[in-house]
């Protein structure tokens, strides 16, 4: 499905205005002209970055897509902690949409026809799950995630975990709570990976200028790696993100297990929609300051 070349670009900076375009120079956006682009950010709650996508990161990404002459950019979101419309309003997304001309969609308000059902198949989802149709029908899918731990069973919430916000909690007219199932399941982390096996992703930008190394997703112990990362391969990116959390002192399963023994990454490797091991990952530093971090990441990935 996705491009599994495994290359992850990394730049050390705290300037999103220049850092995001520097990353996106390494992705060919000429093919986006005239296309429908669905954008998934991280607006799970109305808490400030790194709990939620920084508005300057969103601004920089949308500007690049506008410059590429995408026909329509649609940001679709389902918040897990709070009403999505209220979260998007509080975080400045609606104001930014008026400034830059993209369409924000609160998935809480989407009717039954706005969801696509994926049956259980070989997944751990007891009844399958519903993915927002806006992502299913888009010509291109772009994502931006944060760098943080997850205290409610995910262990970490990076690109793959961010995809949970594309999935219905309840389908209009139905009573079944898919998020209750997810968060109550011993297979939560495998289920997260399985969502990702059902849609293509063109590229993802991870904002690691700040990160949570405990707690999360809404609050936690804060560190400042001052890193921006990007990849076409969400598995490679999440492996690098997990490594950075290790480097900065995250404990528990993140510290105790090798990167590709983490449940999310192990299941993703089994499904094969991205890299299957650390040796397939190529890290490309975009400035001198990021090279030291990159070498540390490579060393941890190799062990």
mmCIF file of C-alpha atoms in Angstrom:
data_model
loop_
_atom_site.group_PDB
_atom_site.id
_atom_site.type_symbol
_atom_site.label_atom_id
_atom_site.label_comp_id
_atom_site.label_asym_id
_atom_site.label_seq_id
_atom_site.Cartn_x
_atom_site.Cartn_y
_atom_site.Cartn_z
ATOM 1 C CA UNK A 1 0.000 0.000 0.000
ATOM 2 C CA UNK A 2 2.206 2.856 1.265
ATOM 3 C CA UNK A 3 5.674 3.743 0.036
ATOM 4 C CA UNK A 4 7.892 1.574 2.231
ATOM 5 C CA UNK A 5 11.264 3.015 1.241
ATOM 6 C CA UNK A 6 11.842 3.693 4.925
ATOM 7 C CA UNK A 7 13.544 7.081 4.599
ATOM 8 C CA UNK A 8 12.979 9.490 7.477
ATOM 9 C CA UNK A 9 14.056 13.122 7.135
ATOM 10 C CA UNK A 10 15.019 14.974 10.293
ATOM 11 C CA UNK A 11 15.851 18.594 11.016
ATOM 12 C CA UNK A 12 16.746 20.187 14.346
ATOM 13 C CA UNK A 13 14.934 23.488 14.692
ATOM 14 C CA UNK A 14 12.248 25.263 16.671
ATOM 15 C CA UNK A 15 11.143 27.286 13.640
ATOM 16 C CA UNK A 16 8.173 25.600 11.969
ATOM 17 C CA UNK A 17 7.853 28.318 9.333
ATOM 18 C CA UNK A 18 11.177 27.300 7.787
ATOM 19 C CA UNK A 19 11.444 23.731 9.092
ATOM 20 C CA UNK A 20 8.288 22.330 7.508
ATOM 21 C CA UNK A 21 9.088 23.628 3.991
ATOM 22 C CA UNK A 22 12.650 22.306 4.370
ATOM 23 C CA UNK A 23 11.225 18.842 5.008
ATOM 24 C CA UNK A 24 8.686 19.039 2.204
ATOM 25 C CA UNK A 25 11.358 19.919 -0.358
ATOM 26 C CA UNK A 26 12.117 16.208 -0.265
ATOM 27 C CA UNK A 27 8.617 15.214 -1.362
ATOM 28 C CA UNK A 28 7.351 15.818 -4.885
ATOM 29 C CA UNK A 29 4.176 17.853 -4.473
ATOM 30 C CA UNK A 30 3.812 18.665 -8.173
ATOM 31 C CA UNK A 31 1.415 15.728 -8.493
ATOM 32 C CA UNK A 32 -0.998 17.329 -6.032
ATOM 33 C CA UNK A 33 -2.215 19.916 -8.536
ATOM 34 C CA UNK A 34 -5.982 19.728 -8.977
ATOM 35 C CA UNK A 35 -6.406 16.903 -6.454
ATOM 36 C CA UNK A 36 -8.505 16.418 -3.319
ATOM 37 C CA UNK A 37 -6.254 16.199 -0.243
ATOM 38 C CA UNK A 38 -7.478 14.887 3.109
ATOM 39 C CA UNK A 39 -5.435 16.094 6.064
ATOM 40 C CA UNK A 40 -5.398 14.460 9.504
ATOM 41 C CA UNK A 41 -3.857 16.474 12.302
ATOM 42 C CA UNK A 42 -3.832 15.721 16.043
ATOM 43 C CA UNK A 43 -6.699 17.551 17.716
ATOM 44 C CA UNK A 44 -7.696 14.896 20.228
ATOM 45 C CA UNK A 45 -8.258 17.576 22.854
ATOM 46 C CA UNK A 46 -8.062 21.334 23.309
ATOM 47 C CA UNK A 47 -4.806 21.105 25.252
ATOM 48 C CA UNK A 48 -1.743 22.977 23.980
ATOM 49 C CA UNK A 49 1.089 21.443 21.950
ATOM 50 C CA UNK A 50 2.424 18.758 22.189
ATOM 51 C CA UNK A 51 -1.000 17.483 23.241
ATOM 52 C CA UNK A 52 -2.389 18.918 20.010
ATOM 53 C CA UNK A 53 -0.988 19.988 16.658
ATOM 54 C CA UNK A 54 0.682 23.387 16.841
ATOM 55 C CA UNK A 55 -1.240 25.856 14.703
ATOM 56 C CA UNK A 56 1.999 27.006 13.019
ATOM 57 C CA UNK A 57 2.716 23.422 11.889
ATOM 58 C CA UNK A 58 -0.764 23.183 10.404
ATOM 59 C CA UNK A 59 -0.369 26.577 8.751
ATOM 60 C CA UNK A 60 2.957 25.612 7.177
ATOM 61 C CA UNK A 61 1.609 22.321 5.791
ATOM 62 C CA UNK A 62 -1.534 23.865 4.314
ATOM 63 C CA UNK A 63 0.481 26.665 2.718
ATOM 64 C CA UNK A 64 2.685 24.094 0.995
ATOM 65 C CA UNK A 65 -0.385 22.214 -0.274
ATOM 66 C CA UNK A 66 -1.915 25.465 -1.480
ATOM 67 C CA UNK A 67 1.328 26.347 -3.275
ATOM 68 C CA UNK A 68 1.159 22.916 -4.926
ATOM 69 C CA UNK A 69 -2.298 23.956 -6.223
ATOM 70 C CA UNK A 70 -4.279 21.198 -4.561
ATOM 71 C CA UNK A 71 -7.917 21.593 -5.599
ATOM 72 C CA UNK A 72 -9.251 21.194 -2.067
ATOM 73 C CA UNK A 73 -7.648 20.533 1.303
ATOM 74 C CA UNK A 74 -10.012 19.017 3.881
ATOM 75 C CA UNK A 75 -8.947 18.679 7.498
ATOM 76 C CA UNK A 76 -11.090 15.981 9.112
ATOM 77 C CA UNK A 77 -10.934 15.214 12.809
ATOM 78 C CA UNK A 78 -12.669 13.308 15.582
ATOM 79 C CA UNK A 79 -11.546 14.368 19.037
ATOM 80 C CA UNK A 80 -11.383 11.691 21.707
ATOM 81 C CA UNK A 81 -11.414 14.113 24.637
ATOM 82 C CA UNK A 82 -14.122 16.694 24.069
ATOM 83 C CA UNK A 83 -16.509 17.874 21.369
ATOM 84 C CA UNK A 84 -14.607 18.105 18.080
ATOM 85 C CA UNK A 85 -16.173 21.387 16.941
ATOM 86 C CA UNK A 86 -15.301 23.012 20.259
ATOM 87 C CA UNK A 87 -11.757 21.626 20.146
ATOM 88 C CA UNK A 88 -11.178 22.914 16.599
ATOM 89 C CA UNK A 89 -12.601 26.318 17.538
ATOM 90 C CA UNK A 90 -10.467 26.615 20.678
ATOM 91 C CA UNK A 91 -7.308 25.544 18.867
ATOM 92 C CA UNK A 92 -7.746 28.153 16.128
ATOM 93 C CA UNK A 93 -8.459 25.730 13.279
ATOM 94 C CA UNK A 94 -11.619 27.436 12.046
ATOM 95 C CA UNK A 95 -9.908 30.826 12.050
ATOM 96 C CA UNK A 96 -6.965 29.387 10.116
ATOM 97 C CA UNK A 97 -9.326 27.721 7.622
ATOM 98 C CA UNK A 98 -10.841 31.108 6.804
ATOM 99 C CA UNK A 99 -7.357 32.539 6.336
ATOM 100 C CA UNK A 100 -5.994 29.751 4.112
ATOM 101 C CA UNK A 101 -9.144 28.392 2.457
ATOM 102 C CA UNK A 102 -9.178 24.772 3.608
ATOM 103 C CA UNK A 103 -12.291 22.924 4.796
ATOM 104 C CA UNK A 104 -12.463 21.704 8.405
ATOM 105 C CA UNK A 105 -14.796 18.744 9.065
ATOM 106 C CA UNK A 106 -15.813 17.653 12.560
ATOM 107 C CA UNK A 107 -16.414 13.936 12.139
ATOM 108 C CA UNK A 108 -18.797 13.955 15.125
ATOM 109 C CA UNK A 109 -21.308 15.558 12.761
ATOM 110 C CA UNK A 110 -20.903 13.213 9.780
ATOM 111 C CA UNK A 111 -23.944 11.046 8.979
ATOM 112 C CA UNK A 112 -23.872 7.307 8.329
ATOM 113 C CA UNK A 113 -23.163 7.781 4.622
ATOM 114 C CA UNK A 114 -19.925 9.519 5.583
ATOM 115 C CA UNK A 115 -18.346 6.297 6.880
ATOM 116 C CA UNK A 116 -16.910 3.240 5.146
ATOM 117 C CA UNK A 117 -17.170 -0.141 6.883
ATOM 118 C CA UNK A 118 -14.202 -2.492 7.033
ATOM 119 C CA UNK A 119 -15.116 -5.990 8.156
ATOM 120 C CA UNK A 120 -13.243 -7.811 10.897
ATOM 121 C CA UNK A 121 -11.255 -10.065 8.578
ATOM 122 C CA UNK A 122 -7.912 -10.931 10.150
ATOM 123 C CA UNK A 123 -7.995 -7.969 12.553
ATOM 124 C CA UNK A 124 -8.550 -7.860 16.303
ATOM 125 C CA UNK A 125 -11.616 -5.598 15.816
ATOM 126 C CA UNK A 126 -14.574 -7.745 16.921
ATOM 127 C CA UNK A 127 -17.029 -6.025 14.564
ATOM 128 C CA UNK A 128 -14.610 -4.439 12.142
ATOM 129 C CA UNK A 129 -14.538 -0.627 12.158
ATOM 130 C CA UNK A 130 -15.724 2.423 10.219
ATOM 131 C CA UNK A 131 -13.268 4.808 8.534
ATOM 132 C CA UNK A 132 -14.292 8.348 7.590
ATOM 133 C CA UNK A 133 -15.217 8.421 3.886
ATOM 134 C CA UNK A 134 -13.327 11.676 3.366
ATOM 135 C CA UNK A 135 -10.075 9.731 3.792
ATOM 136 C CA UNK A 136 -11.287 6.744 1.801
ATOM 137 C CA UNK A 137 -12.215 8.943 -1.202
ATOM 138 C CA UNK A 138 -9.325 11.438 -1.163
ATOM 139 C CA UNK A 139 -6.739 11.528 -3.936
ATOM 140 C CA UNK A 140 -4.004 12.125 -1.372
ATOM 141 C CA UNK A 141 -3.825 11.697 2.415
ATOM 142 C CA UNK A 142 -1.436 13.784 4.490
ATOM 143 C CA UNK A 143 -0.949 13.588 8.226
ATOM 144 C CA UNK A 144 0.785 15.525 10.964
ATOM 145 C CA UNK A 145 1.320 14.012 14.394
ATOM 146 C CA UNK A 146 2.948 14.888 17.687
ATOM 147 C CA UNK A 147 5.620 13.069 19.702
ATOM 148 C CA UNK A 148 4.320 11.734 23.000
ATOM 149 C CA UNK A 149 3.548 8.843 25.275
ATOM 150 C CA UNK A 150 0.028 7.520 25.865
ATOM 151 C CA UNK A 151 -1.104 6.569 29.347
ATOM 152 C CA UNK A 152 -4.349 4.868 28.275
ATOM 153 C CA UNK A 153 -2.807 1.729 26.823
ATOM 154 C CA UNK A 154 -1.279 2.885 23.557
ATOM 155 C CA UNK A 155 2.179 3.297 25.174
ATOM 156 C CA UNK A 156 2.960 5.954 22.545
ATOM 157 C CA UNK A 157 0.852 8.094 20.236
ATOM 158 C CA UNK A 158 2.611 8.989 17.008
ATOM 159 C CA UNK A 159 1.485 8.616 13.390
ATOM 160 C CA UNK A 160 -0.278 5.248 13.592
ATOM 161 C CA UNK A 161 -2.113 6.095 16.817
ATOM 162 C CA UNK A 162 -3.197 9.402 15.291
ATOM 163 C CA UNK A 163 -5.250 7.366 12.808
ATOM 164 C CA UNK A 164 -7.718 6.463 15.583
ATOM 165 C CA UNK A 165 -9.223 9.915 15.022
ATOM 166 C CA UNK A 166 -10.252 8.780 11.514
ATOM 167 C CA UNK A 167 -12.409 5.985 12.951
ATOM 168 C CA UNK A 168 -15.993 6.327 14.172
ATOM 169 C CA UNK A 169 -16.741 6.123 17.871
ATOM 170 C CA UNK A 170 -20.385 5.357 17.102
ATOM 171 C CA UNK A 171 -22.003 5.253 13.685
ATOM 172 C CA UNK A 172 -25.148 7.426 13.498
ATOM 173 C CA UNK A 173 -28.150 5.208 14.207
ATOM 174 C CA UNK A 174 -25.989 2.604 15.941
ATOM 175 C CA UNK A 175 -25.339 1.962 19.617
ATOM 176 C CA UNK A 176 -22.021 0.137 19.485
ATOM 177 C CA UNK A 177 -19.060 2.104 20.862
ATOM 178 C CA UNK A 178 -15.941 1.235 18.847
ATOM 179 C CA UNK A 179 -13.705 3.365 21.056
ATOM 180 C CA UNK A 180 -14.935 1.555 24.163
ATOM 181 C CA UNK A 181 -13.924 -1.676 22.441
ATOM 182 C CA UNK A 182 -10.520 -0.296 21.426
ATOM 183 C CA UNK A 183 -9.547 1.110 24.800
ATOM 184 C CA UNK A 184 -10.835 -1.927 26.687
ATOM 185 C CA UNK A 185 -9.096 -4.485 24.510
ATOM 186 C CA UNK A 186 -5.819 -6.217 25.449
ATOM 187 C CA UNK A 187 -5.078 -5.941 21.709
ATOM 188 C CA UNK A 188 -5.441 -2.144 21.584
ATOM 189 C CA UNK A 189 -1.992 -1.563 20.121
ATOM 190 C CA UNK A 190 -2.437 -4.239 17.455
ATOM 191 C CA UNK A 191 -5.832 -2.714 16.556
ATOM 192 C CA UNK A 192 -4.157 0.664 16.084
ATOM 193 C CA UNK A 193 -1.788 -0.828 13.522
ATOM 194 C CA UNK A 194 -4.682 -2.588 11.790
ATOM 195 C CA UNK A 195 -6.466 0.709 11.098
ATOM 196 C CA UNK A 196 -3.393 1.833 9.197
ATOM 197 C CA UNK A 197 -3.460 -1.228 6.964
ATOM 198 C CA UNK A 198 -6.724 0.034 5.446
ATOM 199 C CA UNK A 199 -5.700 3.377 3.963
ATOM 200 C CA UNK A 200 -2.816 4.867 2.006
ATOM 201 C CA UNK A 201 -0.721 7.696 3.413
ATOM 202 C CA UNK A 202 1.308 9.963 1.158
ATOM 203 C CA UNK A 203 3.455 11.603 3.818
ATOM 204 C CA UNK A 204 3.419 12.507 7.475
ATOM 205 C CA UNK A 205 5.166 15.256 9.424
ATOM 206 C CA UNK A 206 5.977 14.652 13.073
ATOM 207 C CA UNK A 207 6.355 17.738 15.243
ATOM 208 C CA UNK A 208 8.879 16.835 17.925
ATOM 209 C CA UNK A 209 9.893 20.345 18.882
ATOM 210 C CA UNK A 210 8.403 19.415 22.254
ATOM 211 C CA UNK A 211 7.328 15.972 23.486
ATOM 212 C CA UNK A 212 5.762 14.149 26.413
ATOM 213 C CA UNK A 213 7.886 11.324 27.810
ATOM 214 C CA UNK A 214 5.302 10.295 30.394
ATOM 215 C CA UNK A 215 1.555 10.701 30.646
ATOM 216 C CA UNK A 216 -0.064 11.773 27.415
ATOM 217 C CA UNK A 217 -1.962 12.273 25.252
ATOM 218 C CA UNK A 218 -3.252 15.502 26.844
ATOM 219 C CA UNK A 219 -0.617 16.239 29.486
ATOM 220 C CA UNK A 220 2.632 14.805 30.694
ATOM 221 C CA UNK A 221 6.316 15.291 31.460
ATOM 222 C CA UNK A 222 7.647 17.756 28.897
ATOM 223 C CA UNK A 223 10.987 17.674 27.071
ATOM 224 C CA UNK A 224 12.228 19.739 24.113
ATOM 225 C CA UNK A 225 13.996 17.700 21.411
ATOM 226 C CA UNK A 226 13.560 20.559 18.894
ATOM 227 C CA UNK A 227 13.102 18.098 16.046
ATOM 228 C CA UNK A 228 10.848 18.026 13.003
ATOM 229 C CA UNK A 229 10.625 14.770 11.066
ATOM 230 C CA UNK A 230 8.902 13.557 7.908
ATOM 231 C CA UNK A 231 8.477 10.347 5.956
ATOM 232 C CA UNK A 232 6.306 8.581 3.417
ATOM 233 C CA UNK A 233 6.521 5.522 5.656
ATOM 234 C CA UNK A 234 4.556 5.880 8.883
ATOM 235 C CA UNK A 235 6.076 2.719 10.378
ATOM 236 C CA UNK A 236 9.613 3.990 9.865
ATOM 237 C CA UNK A 237 8.624 7.351 11.303
ATOM 238 C CA UNK A 238 6.982 5.811 14.369
ATOM 239 C CA UNK A 239 10.034 3.621 14.927
ATOM 240 C CA UNK A 240 12.239 6.729 14.905
ATOM 241 C CA UNK A 241 9.756 8.582 17.119
ATOM 242 C CA UNK A 242 9.739 5.726 19.626
ATOM 243 C CA UNK A 243 13.534 5.803 19.619
ATOM 244 C CA UNK A 244 13.527 9.525 20.401
ATOM 245 C CA UNK A 245 11.167 8.896 23.331
ATOM 246 C CA UNK A 246 13.655 6.292 24.580
ATOM 247 C CA UNK A 247 16.532 8.773 24.195
ATOM 248 C CA UNK A 248 14.726 11.406 26.241
ATOM 249 C CA UNK A 249 13.867 9.097 29.124
ATOM 250 C CA UNK A 250 10.455 7.513 28.504
ATOM 251 C CA UNK A 251 9.968 4.546 30.829
ATOM 252 C CA UNK A 252 7.796 1.419 30.953
ATOM 253 C CA UNK A 253 7.352 -0.668 27.809
ATOM 254 C CA UNK A 254 8.969 2.019 25.658
ATOM 255 C CA UNK A 255 12.199 1.710 27.626
ATOM 256 C CA UNK A 256 12.021 -2.024 28.278
ATOM 257 C CA UNK A 257 11.347 -3.358 24.783
ATOM 258 C CA UNK A 258 13.285 -3.062 21.555
ATOM 259 C CA UNK A 259 11.697 -0.744 19.032
ATOM 260 C CA UNK A 260 10.244 -3.419 16.743
ATOM 261 C CA UNK A 261 9.089 -5.474 19.735
ATOM 262 C CA UNK A 262 6.649 -2.666 20.601
ATOM 263 C CA UNK A 263 3.145 -4.000 19.860
ATOM 264 C CA UNK A 264 2.133 -1.256 17.410
ATOM 265 C CA UNK A 265 5.309 -1.631 15.378
ATOM 266 C CA UNK A 266 5.437 -5.416 15.616
ATOM 267 C CA UNK A 267 1.888 -5.723 14.235
ATOM 268 C CA UNK A 268 2.610 -3.158 11.525
ATOM 269 C CA UNK A 269 5.644 -5.189 10.458
ATOM 270 C CA UNK A 270 3.485 -8.313 10.267
ATOM 271 C CA UNK A 271 0.955 -6.518 8.066
ATOM 272 C CA UNK A 272 3.662 -5.093 5.819
ATOM 273 C CA UNK A 273 2.341 -1.616 4.982
ATOM 274 C CA UNK A 274 5.703 -0.084 5.898
ATOM 275 C CA UNK A 275 9.179 -1.169 6.915
ATOM 276 C CA UNK A 276 9.450 -4.485 8.732
ATOM 277 C CA UNK A 277 12.657 -3.907 10.676
ATOM 278 C CA UNK A 278 15.070 -1.247 11.842
ATOM 279 C CA UNK A 279 17.609 -2.157 9.181
ATOM 280 C CA UNK A 280 15.215 -0.940 6.468
ATOM 281 C CA UNK A 281 15.150 2.599 7.908
ATOM 282 C CA UNK A 282 17.298 5.312 6.397
ATOM 283 C CA UNK A 283 17.692 8.518 8.408
ATOM 284 C CA UNK A 284 18.574 11.649 6.455
ATOM 285 C CA UNK A 285 19.723 14.701 8.423
ATOM 286 C CA UNK A 286 18.897 18.065 6.880
ATOM 287 C CA UNK A 287 21.178 20.236 9.003
ATOM 288 C CA UNK A 288 24.359 19.870 11.017
ATOM 289 C CA UNK A 289 22.527 20.171 14.324
ATOM 290 C CA UNK A 290 20.395 17.103 13.593
ATOM 291 C CA UNK A 291 23.332 14.813 12.780
ATOM 292 C CA UNK A 292 24.228 14.145 16.407
ATOM 293 C CA UNK A 293 20.625 13.200 17.171
ATOM 294 C CA UNK A 294 20.494 11.035 14.056
ATOM 295 C CA UNK A 295 23.568 9.064 15.095
ATOM 296 C CA UNK A 296 22.071 8.420 18.526
ATOM 297 C CA UNK A 297 18.835 7.244 16.903
ATOM 298 C CA UNK A 298 20.704 4.898 14.561
ATOM 299 C CA UNK A 299 22.660 3.435 17.465
ATOM 300 C CA UNK A 300 19.505 2.645 19.451
ATOM 301 C CA UNK A 301 17.762 1.210 16.386
ATOM 302 C CA UNK A 302 20.735 -1.066 15.711
ATOM 303 C CA UNK A 303 20.682 -2.563 19.211
#
